[in-house]
Short mmCIF file of C-alpha atoms in Angstrom, two decimals:
data_model
loop_
_atom_site.label_atom_id
_atom_site.label_comp_id
_atom_site.label_asym_id
_atom_site.label_seq_id
_atom_site.Cartn_x
_atom_site.Cartn_y
_atom_site.Cartn_z
CA GLN A 19 61.38 -2.99 -29.52
CA SER A 20 57.98 -1.79 -30.71
CA VAL A 21 55.06 -4.17 -31.20
CA LEU A 22 54.30 -2.54 -34.55
CA THR A 23 57.17 -2.39 -37.03
CA GLN A 24 57.84 0.66 -39.21
CA PRO A 25 60.84 1.53 -41.36
CA PRO A 26 62.97 4.06 -39.47
CA SER A 27 63.18 6.38 -42.45
CA ALA A 28 61.54 7.25 -45.74
CA SER A 29 62.16 9.97 -48.29
CA GLY A 30 60.84 11.52 -51.45
CA THR A 31 61.03 14.58 -53.60
CA PRO A 32 58.32 17.23 -53.82
CA GLY A 33 55.32 16.01 -55.77
CA GLN A 34 56.15 12.34 -55.32
CA ARG A 35 54.02 9.72 -53.64
CA VAL A 36 55.54 7.93 -50.66
CA THR A 37 54.20 5.13 -48.53
CA ILE A 38 55.08 4.18 -44.97
CA SER A 39 54.40 0.64 -43.86
CA CYS A 40 53.37 -0.66 -40.45
CA SER A 41 53.53 -4.36 -39.70
CA GLY A 42 51.72 -5.97 -36.80
CA SER A 43 49.98 -9.19 -35.91
CA SER A 44 46.57 -10.82 -35.56
CA SER A 45 46.12 -9.36 -32.09
CA ASN A 46 46.40 -5.77 -33.28
CA ILE A 47 46.35 -4.67 -36.92
CA GLY A 48 44.86 -7.98 -38.01
CA ARG A 49 41.58 -7.35 -36.23
CA LYS A 50 41.65 -3.71 -35.09
CA PHE A 51 41.61 -0.26 -36.61
CA VAL A 52 44.89 1.48 -37.38
CA TYR A 53 45.70 5.07 -36.52
CA TRP A 54 48.42 7.33 -37.87
CA TYR A 55 49.98 10.29 -36.08
CA GLN A 56 52.26 13.02 -37.40
CA GLN A 57 54.79 14.68 -35.11
CA PHE A 58 57.06 17.63 -35.73
CA PRO A 59 60.19 18.08 -33.60
CA GLY A 60 59.44 19.46 -30.16
CA THR A 61 55.68 19.28 -30.57
CA ALA A 62 52.90 16.90 -29.60
CA PRO A 63 51.62 14.36 -32.13
CA LYS A 64 48.56 15.05 -34.25
CA VAL A 65 46.12 12.46 -35.59
CA LEU A 66 46.30 12.07 -39.37
CA ILE A 67 44.24 8.93 -39.98
CA TYR A 68 41.72 7.21 -37.75
CA LYS A 69 39.87 3.90 -38.10
CA THR A 70 42.41 2.76 -40.71
CA ASP A 71 41.36 4.98 -43.62
CA GLN A 72 39.46 7.97 -42.29
CA ARG A 73 40.79 11.53 -42.26
CA PRO A 74 39.87 14.07 -39.58
CA SER A 75 38.58 17.36 -40.89
CA GLY A 76 41.46 19.60 -41.81
CA VAL A 77 43.79 16.81 -42.90
CA PRO A 78 44.50 17.11 -46.64
CA ASP A 79 43.29 14.30 -48.89
CA ARG A 80 46.91 13.82 -49.92
CA PHE A 81 47.10 11.59 -46.86
CA SER A 82 45.44 8.18 -47.03
CA GLY A 83 45.50 5.00 -45.00
CA SER A 84 44.89 1.37 -45.82
CA LYS A 85 45.26 -2.09 -44.35
CA SER A 86 45.74 -5.62 -45.62
CA GLY A 87 45.90 -8.53 -43.22
CA THR A 88 48.33 -7.66 -40.44
CA SER A 89 49.96 -4.73 -42.25
CA ALA A 90 48.90 -1.15 -42.77
CA SER A 91 50.17 1.72 -44.88
CA LEU A 92 50.12 5.47 -44.89
CA ALA A 93 50.38 7.04 -48.32
CA ILE A 94 51.27 10.66 -48.93
CA SER A 95 50.75 11.92 -52.47
CA GLY A 96 51.93 15.23 -53.90
CA LEU A 97 54.68 15.34 -51.28
CA ARG A 98 55.40 18.80 -49.88
CA SER A 99 58.29 20.13 -47.82
CA GLU A 100 55.99 20.69 -44.86
CA ASP A 101 55.27 16.95 -44.72
CA GLU A 102 58.75 16.38 -43.33
CA ALA A 103 58.03 14.93 -39.91
CA ASP A 104 57.88 11.72 -37.89
CA TYR A 105 54.96 9.38 -38.53
CA TYR A 106 53.65 6.76 -36.11
CA CYS A 107 51.13 3.99 -36.57
CA ALA A 108 49.07 2.76 -33.64
CA ALA A 109 46.47 0.12 -32.88
CA TRP A 110 44.76 -1.51 -29.94
CA ASP A 111 46.32 -4.86 -29.07
CA ASP A 112 44.01 -7.57 -27.79
CA SER A 113 46.66 -9.84 -26.34
CA VAL A 114 46.57 -10.56 -22.59
CA SER A 115 45.49 -7.45 -20.73
CA GLY A 116 45.08 -5.30 -23.80
CA ASN A 117 46.79 -2.04 -24.53
CA TRP A 118 47.51 0.50 -27.23
CA VAL A 119 50.66 -0.15 -29.21
CA PHE A 120 52.65 2.20 -31.42
CA GLY A 121 55.12 1.65 -34.19
CA GLY A 122 58.68 2.84 -33.69
CA GLY A 123 58.08 5.79 -35.99
CA THR A 124 59.26 6.72 -39.47
CA LYS A 125 61.18 9.91 -40.13
CA LEU A 126 60.08 11.28 -43.49
CA THR A 127 62.58 13.47 -45.31
CA VAL A 128 61.56 15.61 -48.27
CA LEU A 129 64.62 15.89 -50.48
CA GLU B 10 42.45 28.27 -23.82
CA VAL B 11 44.67 25.19 -24.05
CA PRO B 12 42.57 22.03 -23.71
CA LEU B 13 45.17 19.90 -21.90
CA VAL B 14 47.99 21.16 -19.71
CA GLU B 15 50.38 18.78 -17.99
CA SER B 16 52.40 19.56 -14.89
CA GLY B 17 54.48 17.82 -12.26
CA GLY B 18 57.51 16.73 -14.25
CA GLY B 19 61.04 17.17 -12.99
CA LEU B 20 64.30 15.51 -12.00
CA VAL B 21 64.14 12.64 -9.53
CA GLN B 22 66.49 9.90 -8.39
CA PRO B 23 65.94 6.21 -9.17
CA GLY B 24 63.45 4.66 -6.78
CA GLU B 25 61.67 7.93 -6.05
CA SER B 26 58.10 8.90 -6.87
CA LEU B 27 56.46 11.63 -8.90
CA ARG B 28 52.87 12.59 -9.60
CA LEU B 29 51.93 14.09 -12.92
CA SER B 30 48.74 16.05 -13.44
CA CYS B 31 46.84 17.04 -16.54
CA ALA B 32 44.28 19.82 -16.35
CA ALA B 33 41.55 19.71 -18.98
CA SER B 34 39.34 22.53 -20.16
CA GLY B 35 36.90 23.36 -22.92
CA PHE B 36 35.15 20.00 -23.14
CA THR B 37 32.96 17.70 -21.05
CA PHE B 38 35.79 15.93 -19.29
CA ASN B 39 33.90 12.94 -17.88
CA ASN B 40 32.75 11.90 -21.36
CA TYR B 41 36.25 10.92 -22.39
CA TRP B 42 38.78 8.19 -21.76
CA MET B 43 42.09 9.85 -20.92
CA HIS B 44 45.53 8.44 -21.61
CA TRP B 45 49.18 9.03 -20.85
CA VAL B 46 51.71 8.46 -23.63
CA ARG B 47 55.44 8.92 -23.16
CA GLN B 48 58.39 9.56 -25.43
CA ALA B 49 61.98 9.01 -24.35
CA PRO B 50 64.52 11.48 -25.78
CA GLY B 51 65.00 10.75 -29.48
CA LYS B 52 62.70 7.75 -29.33
CA GLY B 53 59.17 6.86 -30.36
CA LEU B 54 55.78 7.09 -28.69
CA VAL B 55 54.88 4.56 -26.03
CA TRP B 56 51.41 4.22 -24.53
CA VAL B 57 51.46 4.19 -20.72
CA ALA B 58 47.98 4.04 -19.27
CA ARG B 59 44.31 4.92 -19.72
CA ILE B 60 41.26 5.58 -17.58
CA ASP B 61 37.60 5.65 -18.49
CA GLY B 62 35.26 8.60 -18.04
CA ASP B 63 34.06 7.83 -14.55
CA GLY B 64 37.38 6.49 -13.32
CA THR B 65 36.25 2.92 -12.71
CA SER B 66 38.25 1.20 -15.45
CA THR B 67 41.98 1.50 -16.03
CA ASN B 68 44.65 -0.25 -18.07
CA SER B 69 48.39 0.19 -18.12
CA ALA B 70 51.37 -1.02 -20.10
CA ASP B 71 53.23 -4.03 -18.76
CA SER B 72 56.38 -1.92 -18.39
CA VAL B 73 54.74 0.26 -15.72
CA LYS B 74 52.25 -2.17 -14.18
CA GLY B 75 52.56 -2.24 -10.41
CA ARG B 76 54.57 1.00 -10.36
CA PHE B 77 52.36 3.58 -12.09
CA SER B 78 48.70 4.25 -11.48
CA ILE B 79 46.30 6.52 -13.32
CA SER B 80 43.40 8.31 -11.66
CA ARG B 81 41.08 11.20 -12.32
CA ASP B 82 39.15 13.87 -10.46
CA ASN B 83 36.15 14.79 -12.58
CA ALA B 84 35.17 17.58 -10.20
CA LYS B 85 38.49 19.25 -11.01
CA ASN B 86 38.74 18.10 -14.64
CA THR B 87 42.11 16.57 -13.89
CA VAL B 88 43.81 13.26 -14.63
CA HIS B 89 46.86 12.10 -12.69
CA LEU B 90 49.67 9.65 -13.19
CA GLN B 91 51.25 8.47 -9.95
CA MET B 92 54.71 7.10 -10.73
CA ASN B 93 56.50 5.08 -8.06
CA SER B 94 59.81 3.21 -8.03
CA LEU B 95 61.04 5.28 -10.94
CA ARG B 96 63.81 3.93 -13.14
CA ALA B 97 66.23 5.55 -15.55
CA GLU B 98 64.25 4.05 -18.43
CA ASP B 99 61.17 6.03 -17.35
CA THR B 100 62.93 9.21 -18.45
CA ALA B 101 60.68 10.74 -21.10
CA VAL B 102 58.29 13.48 -22.05
CA TYR B 103 54.89 12.44 -20.74
CA TYR B 104 51.89 13.51 -22.79
CA CYS B 105 48.31 13.56 -21.61
CA THR B 106 45.86 12.85 -24.42
CA ARG B 107 42.14 12.53 -24.94
CA GLU B 108 40.51 9.64 -26.77
CA ASP B 109 37.65 10.71 -28.98
CA PRO B 110 34.74 8.31 -28.25
CA TRP B 111 33.67 7.97 -31.88
CA SER B 112 36.95 7.84 -33.79
CA GLU B 113 38.87 6.31 -30.85
CA ALA B 114 41.77 8.50 -31.92
CA PHE B 115 43.94 10.51 -29.58
CA ASP B 116 42.54 13.75 -30.88
CA ILE B 117 43.83 16.28 -28.38
CA TRP B 118 47.28 16.26 -26.77
CA GLY B 119 48.91 18.33 -24.10
CA GLN B 120 52.29 19.95 -24.57
CA GLY B 121 54.00 17.30 -22.48
CA THR B 122 55.97 17.37 -19.24
CA MET B 123 59.53 16.11 -18.94
CA VAL B 124 60.45 13.49 -16.35
CA THR B 125 64.13 12.77 -15.79
CA VAL B 126 65.20 9.89 -13.58
CA SER B 127 68.89 10.13 -12.77
CA SER B 128 71.24 9.93 -9.84
#
């Protein structure tokens, strides 16, 4: 059971816009930055979005992040076949001893 | 040159110990918090532990507290994860990752090392 809640799957056709949600609480998303990671099968994750809505250099502007209250979203516009991957949200959680928490991951399928 | 290379994984029996290592190169190692993140087969990412640049501050997930400890040797640019009293549920790929001090993102990851706990 992950602290952050994501839908297990999402899908879209090429060119579409898809969003992946990430629900948390006041001890994590509600007061902390959100991070998004992309992972292809058999490989290590890669950071897509940092500090909620910032893109590292090299990440296409088709990817965007946002947050409202205790929920965050990753939006992918102009969906491409190479976007098919697993996506994870993450945030620091302030409760008790403090630790990083991840969502359970969303498998994105490009139909 | 690969920035982070993990080693030390393998097959162990429940209750046994294992020490993972992560060798870093190509950056000023002691400027970075280092973390371990694991991923059970077919499952999601789970944060395990972190250590600050000079090794004086550590945190770990409740699921491993008291059993796992993280340490670092800045002279050898290496971070370790000592895993004791291993359980079947610790079976996972263990990734070493670097936290960028400005973005606070895990910006560099190793290739991972597999730990299997089974009798």
